Coordinates of C-alpha atoms in Angstrom, one line a residue:
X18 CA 130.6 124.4 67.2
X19 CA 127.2 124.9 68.8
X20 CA 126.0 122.1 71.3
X21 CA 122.5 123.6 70.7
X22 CA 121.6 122.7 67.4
X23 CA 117.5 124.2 67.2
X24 CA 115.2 126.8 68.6
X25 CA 113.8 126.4 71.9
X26 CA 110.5 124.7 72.2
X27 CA 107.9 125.6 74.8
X28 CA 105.7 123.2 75.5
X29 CA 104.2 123.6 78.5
X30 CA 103.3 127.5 80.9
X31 CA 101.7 128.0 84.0
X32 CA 103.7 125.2 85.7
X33 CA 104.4 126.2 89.7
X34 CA 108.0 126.9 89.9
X35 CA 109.3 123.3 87.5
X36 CA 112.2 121.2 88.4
X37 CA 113.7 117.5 88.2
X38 CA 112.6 116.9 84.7
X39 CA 112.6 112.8 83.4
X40 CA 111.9 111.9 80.0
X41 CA 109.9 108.8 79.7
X42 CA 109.4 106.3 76.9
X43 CA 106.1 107.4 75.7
X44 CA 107.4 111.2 74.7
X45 CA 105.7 112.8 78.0
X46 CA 108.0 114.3 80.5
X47 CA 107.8 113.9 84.5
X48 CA 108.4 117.5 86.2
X49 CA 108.3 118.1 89.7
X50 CA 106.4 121.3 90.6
X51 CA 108.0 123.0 93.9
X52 CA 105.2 125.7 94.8
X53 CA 102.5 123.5 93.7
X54 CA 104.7 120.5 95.7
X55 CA 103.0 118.3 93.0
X56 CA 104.6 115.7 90.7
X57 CA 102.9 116.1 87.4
X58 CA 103.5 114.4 83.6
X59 CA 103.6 116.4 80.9
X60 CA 102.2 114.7 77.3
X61 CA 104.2 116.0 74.0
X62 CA 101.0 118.2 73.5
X63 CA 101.8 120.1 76.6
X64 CA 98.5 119.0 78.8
X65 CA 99.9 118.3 82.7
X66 CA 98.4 115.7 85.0
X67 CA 99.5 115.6 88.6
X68 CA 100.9 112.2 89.2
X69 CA 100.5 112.8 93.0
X70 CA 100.5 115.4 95.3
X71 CA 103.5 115.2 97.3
X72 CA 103.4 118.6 99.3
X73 CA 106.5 120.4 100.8
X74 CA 108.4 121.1 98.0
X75 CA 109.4 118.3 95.6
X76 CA 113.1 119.2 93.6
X77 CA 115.0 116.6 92.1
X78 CA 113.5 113.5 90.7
X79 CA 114.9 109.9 89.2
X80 CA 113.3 106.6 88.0
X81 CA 114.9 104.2 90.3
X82 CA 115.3 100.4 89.5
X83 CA 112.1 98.9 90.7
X84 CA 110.4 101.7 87.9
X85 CA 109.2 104.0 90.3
X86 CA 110.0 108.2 90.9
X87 CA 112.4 108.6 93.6
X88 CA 111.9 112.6 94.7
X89 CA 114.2 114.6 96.8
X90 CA 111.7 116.7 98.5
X91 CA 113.1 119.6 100.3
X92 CA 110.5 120.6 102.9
X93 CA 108.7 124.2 101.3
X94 CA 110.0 127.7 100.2
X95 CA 109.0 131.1 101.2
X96 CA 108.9 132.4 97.3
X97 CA 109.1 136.3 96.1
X98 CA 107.9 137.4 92.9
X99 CA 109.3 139.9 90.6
X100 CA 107.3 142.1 87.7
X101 CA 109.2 142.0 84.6
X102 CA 110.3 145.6 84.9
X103 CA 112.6 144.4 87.9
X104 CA 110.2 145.5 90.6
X105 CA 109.3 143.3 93.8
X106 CA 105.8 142.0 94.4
X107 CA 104.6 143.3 98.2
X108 CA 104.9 139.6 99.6
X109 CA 100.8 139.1 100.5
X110 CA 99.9 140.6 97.0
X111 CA 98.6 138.5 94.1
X112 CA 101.0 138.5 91.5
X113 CA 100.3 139.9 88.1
X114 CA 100.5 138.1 84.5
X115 CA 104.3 137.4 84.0
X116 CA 105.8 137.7 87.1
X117 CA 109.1 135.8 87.7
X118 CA 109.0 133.5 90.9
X119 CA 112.4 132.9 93.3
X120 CA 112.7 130.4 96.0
X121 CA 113.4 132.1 99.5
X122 CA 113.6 131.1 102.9
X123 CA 112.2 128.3 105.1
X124 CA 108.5 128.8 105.4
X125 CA 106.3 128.7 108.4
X126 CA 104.8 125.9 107.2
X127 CA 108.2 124.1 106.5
X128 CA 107.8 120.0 106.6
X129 CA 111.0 119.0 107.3
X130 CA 113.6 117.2 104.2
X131 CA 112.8 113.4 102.9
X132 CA 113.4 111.5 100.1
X133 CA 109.8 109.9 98.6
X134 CA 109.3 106.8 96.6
X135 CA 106.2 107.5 93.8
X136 CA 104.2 105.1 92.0
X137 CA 103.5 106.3 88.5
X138 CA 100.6 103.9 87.8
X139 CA 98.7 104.1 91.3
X140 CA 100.5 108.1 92.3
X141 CA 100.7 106.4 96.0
X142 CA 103.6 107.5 97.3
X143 CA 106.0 106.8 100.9
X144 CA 108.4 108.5 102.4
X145 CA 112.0 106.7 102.9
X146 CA 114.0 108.3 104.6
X147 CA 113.8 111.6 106.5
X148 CA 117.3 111.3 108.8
X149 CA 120.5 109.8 108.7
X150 CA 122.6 109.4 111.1
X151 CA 126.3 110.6 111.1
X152 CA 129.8 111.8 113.1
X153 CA 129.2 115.2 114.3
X154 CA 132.9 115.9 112.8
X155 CA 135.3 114.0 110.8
X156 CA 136.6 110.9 113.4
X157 CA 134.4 111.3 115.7
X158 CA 133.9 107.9 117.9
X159 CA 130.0 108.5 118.1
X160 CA 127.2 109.2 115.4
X161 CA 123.9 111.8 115.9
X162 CA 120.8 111.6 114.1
X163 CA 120.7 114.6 111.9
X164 CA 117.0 115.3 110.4
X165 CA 117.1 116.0 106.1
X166 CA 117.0 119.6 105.6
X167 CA 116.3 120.4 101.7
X168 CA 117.2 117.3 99.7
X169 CA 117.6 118.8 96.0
X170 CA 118.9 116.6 93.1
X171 CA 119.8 112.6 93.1
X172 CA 121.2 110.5 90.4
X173 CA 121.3 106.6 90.5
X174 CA 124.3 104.5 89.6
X175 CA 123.9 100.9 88.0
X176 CA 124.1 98.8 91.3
X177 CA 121.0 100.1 91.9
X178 CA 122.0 103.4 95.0
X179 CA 121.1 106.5 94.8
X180 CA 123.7 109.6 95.6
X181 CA 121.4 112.8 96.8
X182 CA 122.4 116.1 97.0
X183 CA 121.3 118.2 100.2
X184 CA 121.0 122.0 99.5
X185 CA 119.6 122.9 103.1
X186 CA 117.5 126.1 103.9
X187 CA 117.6 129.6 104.3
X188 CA 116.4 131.8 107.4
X189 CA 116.7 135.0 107.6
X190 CA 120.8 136.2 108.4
X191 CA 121.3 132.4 108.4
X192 CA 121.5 129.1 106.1
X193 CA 122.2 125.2 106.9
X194 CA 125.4 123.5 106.4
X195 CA 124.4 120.6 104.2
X196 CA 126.2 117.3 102.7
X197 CA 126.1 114.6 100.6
X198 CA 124.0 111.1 100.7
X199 CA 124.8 107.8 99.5
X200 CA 121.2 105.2 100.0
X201 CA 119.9 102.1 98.7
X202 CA 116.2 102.3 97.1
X203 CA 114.9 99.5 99.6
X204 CA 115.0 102.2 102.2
X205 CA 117.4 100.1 104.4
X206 CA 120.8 102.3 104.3
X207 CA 121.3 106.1 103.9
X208 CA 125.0 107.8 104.8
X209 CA 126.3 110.9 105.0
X210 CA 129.7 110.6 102.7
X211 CA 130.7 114.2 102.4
X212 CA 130.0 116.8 105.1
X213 CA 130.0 119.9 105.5
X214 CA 129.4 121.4 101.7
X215 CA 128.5 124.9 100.7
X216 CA 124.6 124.8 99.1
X217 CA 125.5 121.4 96.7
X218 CA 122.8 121.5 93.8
X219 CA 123.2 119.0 90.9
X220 CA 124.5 115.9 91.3
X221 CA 125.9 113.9 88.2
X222 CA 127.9 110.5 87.5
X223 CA 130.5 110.1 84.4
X224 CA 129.9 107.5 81.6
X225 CA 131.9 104.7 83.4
X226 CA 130.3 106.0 86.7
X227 CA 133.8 106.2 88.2
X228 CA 133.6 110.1 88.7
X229 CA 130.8 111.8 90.7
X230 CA 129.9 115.3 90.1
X231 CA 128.0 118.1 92.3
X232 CA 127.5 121.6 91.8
X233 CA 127.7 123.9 94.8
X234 CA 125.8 126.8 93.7
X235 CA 126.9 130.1 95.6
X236 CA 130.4 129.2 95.6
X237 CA 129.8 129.0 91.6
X238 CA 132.0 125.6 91.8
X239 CA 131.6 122.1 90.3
X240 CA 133.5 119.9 92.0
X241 CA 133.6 116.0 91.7
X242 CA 134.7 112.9 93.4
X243 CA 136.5 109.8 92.1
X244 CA 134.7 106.3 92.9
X245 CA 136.1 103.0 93.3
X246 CA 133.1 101.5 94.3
X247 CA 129.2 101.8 94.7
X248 CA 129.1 104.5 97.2
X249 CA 132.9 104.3 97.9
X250 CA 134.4 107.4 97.1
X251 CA 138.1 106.9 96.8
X252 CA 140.4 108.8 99.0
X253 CA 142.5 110.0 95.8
X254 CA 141.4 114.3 95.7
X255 CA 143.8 116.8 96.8
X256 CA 141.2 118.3 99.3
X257 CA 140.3 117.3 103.0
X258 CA 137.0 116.1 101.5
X259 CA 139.3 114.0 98.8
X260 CA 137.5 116.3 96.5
X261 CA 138.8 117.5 92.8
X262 CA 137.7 120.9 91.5
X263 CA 136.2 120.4 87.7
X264 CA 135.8 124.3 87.6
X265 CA 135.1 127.4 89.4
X266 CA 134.4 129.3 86.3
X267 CA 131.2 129.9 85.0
X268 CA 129.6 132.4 83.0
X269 CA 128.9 136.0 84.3
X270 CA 128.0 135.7 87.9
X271 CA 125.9 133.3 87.7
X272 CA 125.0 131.0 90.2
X273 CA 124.7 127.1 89.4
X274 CA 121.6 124.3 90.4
X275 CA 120.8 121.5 88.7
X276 CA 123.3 119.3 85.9
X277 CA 123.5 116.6 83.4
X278 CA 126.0 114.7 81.7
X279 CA 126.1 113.6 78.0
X280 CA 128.0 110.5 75.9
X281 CA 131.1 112.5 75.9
X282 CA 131.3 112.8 79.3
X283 CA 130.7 116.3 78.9
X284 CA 128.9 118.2 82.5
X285 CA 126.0 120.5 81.4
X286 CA 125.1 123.0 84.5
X287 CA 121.8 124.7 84.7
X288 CA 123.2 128.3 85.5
X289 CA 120.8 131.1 86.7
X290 CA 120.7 134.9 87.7
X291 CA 123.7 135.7 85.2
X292 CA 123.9 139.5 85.9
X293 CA 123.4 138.8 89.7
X294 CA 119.8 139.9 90.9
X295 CA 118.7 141.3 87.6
X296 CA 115.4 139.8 87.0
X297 CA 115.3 141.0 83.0
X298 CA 118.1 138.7 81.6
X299 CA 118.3 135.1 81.2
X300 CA 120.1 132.2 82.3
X301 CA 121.6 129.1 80.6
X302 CA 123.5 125.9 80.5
X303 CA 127.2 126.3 80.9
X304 CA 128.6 123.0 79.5
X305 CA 132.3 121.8 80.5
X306 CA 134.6 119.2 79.3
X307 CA 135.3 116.6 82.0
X308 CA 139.0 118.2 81.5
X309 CA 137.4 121.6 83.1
X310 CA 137.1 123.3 79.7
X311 CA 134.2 126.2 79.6
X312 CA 132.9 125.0 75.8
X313 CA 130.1 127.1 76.0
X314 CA 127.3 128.9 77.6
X315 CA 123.8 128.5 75.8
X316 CA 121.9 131.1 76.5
X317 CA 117.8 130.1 77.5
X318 CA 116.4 133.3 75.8
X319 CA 113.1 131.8 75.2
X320 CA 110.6 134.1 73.2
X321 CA 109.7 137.6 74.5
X322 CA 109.7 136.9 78.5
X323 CA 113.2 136.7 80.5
X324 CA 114.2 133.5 81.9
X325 CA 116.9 134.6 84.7
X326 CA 116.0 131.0 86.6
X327 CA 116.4 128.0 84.7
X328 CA 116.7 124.7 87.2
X329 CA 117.0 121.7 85.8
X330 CA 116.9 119.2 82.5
X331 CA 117.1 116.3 81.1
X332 CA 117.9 114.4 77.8
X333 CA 115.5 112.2 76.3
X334 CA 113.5 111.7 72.8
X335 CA 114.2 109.0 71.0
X336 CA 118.2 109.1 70.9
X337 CA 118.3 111.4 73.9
X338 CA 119.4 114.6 71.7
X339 CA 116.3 116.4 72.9
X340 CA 117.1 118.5 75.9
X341 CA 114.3 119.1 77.9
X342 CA 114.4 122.3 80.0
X343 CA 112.4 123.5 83.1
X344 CA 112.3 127.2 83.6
X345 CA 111.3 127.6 87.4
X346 CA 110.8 131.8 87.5
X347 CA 108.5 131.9 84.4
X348 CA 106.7 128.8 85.2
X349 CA 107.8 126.7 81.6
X350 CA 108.9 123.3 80.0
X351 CA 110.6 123.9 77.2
X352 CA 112.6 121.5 74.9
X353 CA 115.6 122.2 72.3
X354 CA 117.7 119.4 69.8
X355 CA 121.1 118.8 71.2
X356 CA 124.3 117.6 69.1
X357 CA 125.3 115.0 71.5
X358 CA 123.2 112.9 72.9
X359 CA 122.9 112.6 76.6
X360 CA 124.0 110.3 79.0
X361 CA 121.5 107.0 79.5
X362 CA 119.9 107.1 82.9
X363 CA 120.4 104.3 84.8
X364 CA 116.9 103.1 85.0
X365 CA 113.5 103.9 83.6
X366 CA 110.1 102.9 83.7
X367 CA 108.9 100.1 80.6
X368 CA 105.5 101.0 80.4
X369 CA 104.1 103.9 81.4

């Protein structure tokens, strides 16, 4: 049986490479716009506004519990541009109608990782954190302040914390070692919980928010964590990180960002680049039981363009069956009717 139960739905083009989609009340949709490093709101009728203009490049995005947008914003992106024939833009050159956008490396103008705070009435925004400091190794006596590199994804839990994902960046012949981020909305506490991780993307928690989910996307691997607290993850996985592996396999050789989870429990992963660096195909959403069960890949072929980067959605609509879709390389929000509904975020905003 088909998770995907319509067509796909575009509703919005011309966005600047999309991500961190939130569904709010009214019908529009908050996306997060990484070349444009704007946070715009998209209506139903597909008209953007830019909510604020938050520079670097803004990723993942949540409504935390005082209302506001909480934004992992990971600092700027070289990007490269591909015709849809499969050829490369000369970096410098304008590119034509069509082109599909990447992310690269850490630009020049690179502004260093933080994690921003956004007022959706006012689009003032503040910066919260920018550092945190941690061991240099497991059990060592003394901490280091390490700067954020590329915050990417975040997902709050009901006690009001935030867990954040941090993908790092790229150079060339070189890329960080990132980790994982437990930190209170207030901006008094951030900590490093899980270090060192291979690229971690999407960042999900389970119904009863006792599991904790995060996709690492070169190593094509969703792992997770069991909880047995806010922030406390229990020291119960077979791994040195106590981490559990949810599944490795994933469809073609794709590579995996952002993810939800719906009522079931079931973990939806954004997967991109399918057929490797083959610009004319398209991505999906692999969805996997929370027993590690592949149940199915939905395939984003969205009118007559290629999507082979997808990164990121989110459920919403009235019984949160519509799944709401950003498609960073061809610049779209797109929307499709899901059979189960998705998971309730923890927060949102009530009036908007």
């Amino acid at each position: 049986m088909s998770f995907k139960t319509s067509d796909f739905k575009v509703i919005c083009s011309g966005l600047g490479y999309p991500e961190g989609p939130v569904a709010l009340p009214d019908g529009s949709v908050l996306v997060c716009e990484i070349s444009a490093g704007a946070l715009s709101r998209i209506t139903p009728d597909g008209q953007r506004t830019v909510v604020a203009q938050l520079g670097g490049s803004p990723n993942g995005a949540a409504i935390g519990p005082d209302g506001k947008v909480y934004v992992c914003n990971s600092g700027g992106f070289a990007f490269l541009y591909f015709r849809q024939d499969g050829s490369l833009v000369m970096p410098g050159s304008a590119p034509p109608p069509g082109a599909i956008c990447l992310t690269g490396d850490q630009p020049p103008t690179y502004t260093g990782g933080s994690i921003q705070r956004v007022d959706l009435a006012t689009g003032t925004f503040e910066t919260l954190y920018t550092q945190c400091s941690a061991p240099d190794f497991p059990g060592a006596p003394t901490s280091t302040t390490h700067p954020l590199r590329g915050p990417d994804d975040l997902v709050f839990d009901e006690q009001g914390g935030f867990w954040f994902t941090d993908w790092g960046k790229s150079r060339p012949r070189e890329r960080d070692i990132p980790g994982l981020y437990y930190a209170k909305a207030d901006g008094s506490s951030i900590i490093e919980k899980v270090f060192p991780l291979n690229a971690p993307n999407g960042v999900a928690l389970s119904p009863d928010g006792r599991r904790l989910y995060v996709a690492e996307t070169y190593t094509r691997m969703v792992r997770f964590w069991e909880l047995d607290g806010p922030g406390q993850i229990a020291k119960t996985g077979p791994a040195i990180d106590h981490s559990h592996v949810l599944t490795s396999q994933v469809h073609g050789v794709g590579i995996l960002d952002s993810m939800k989870v719906d009522e079931d429990g079931n973990v939806y992963v954004v997967t991109m680049l399918d057929d490797g660096y083959v610009v004319r195909s398209n991505g999906g959403l692999t969805i996997i039981s929370p027993e590690g069960e592949r149940l199915e890949f939905i395939d984003l072929e969205v009118g007559e363009w290629f999507d082979p980067l997808p990164s990121n959605f989110c459920f919403g609509g009235p019984d949160r069956r519509t799944a709401f879709i950003t498609l960073g390389g061809t610049g779209r929000l797109v929307s499709c009717q899901m059979r189960v509904p998705g998971l309730k975020p923890a927060y949102n905003v009530t009036t908007t």
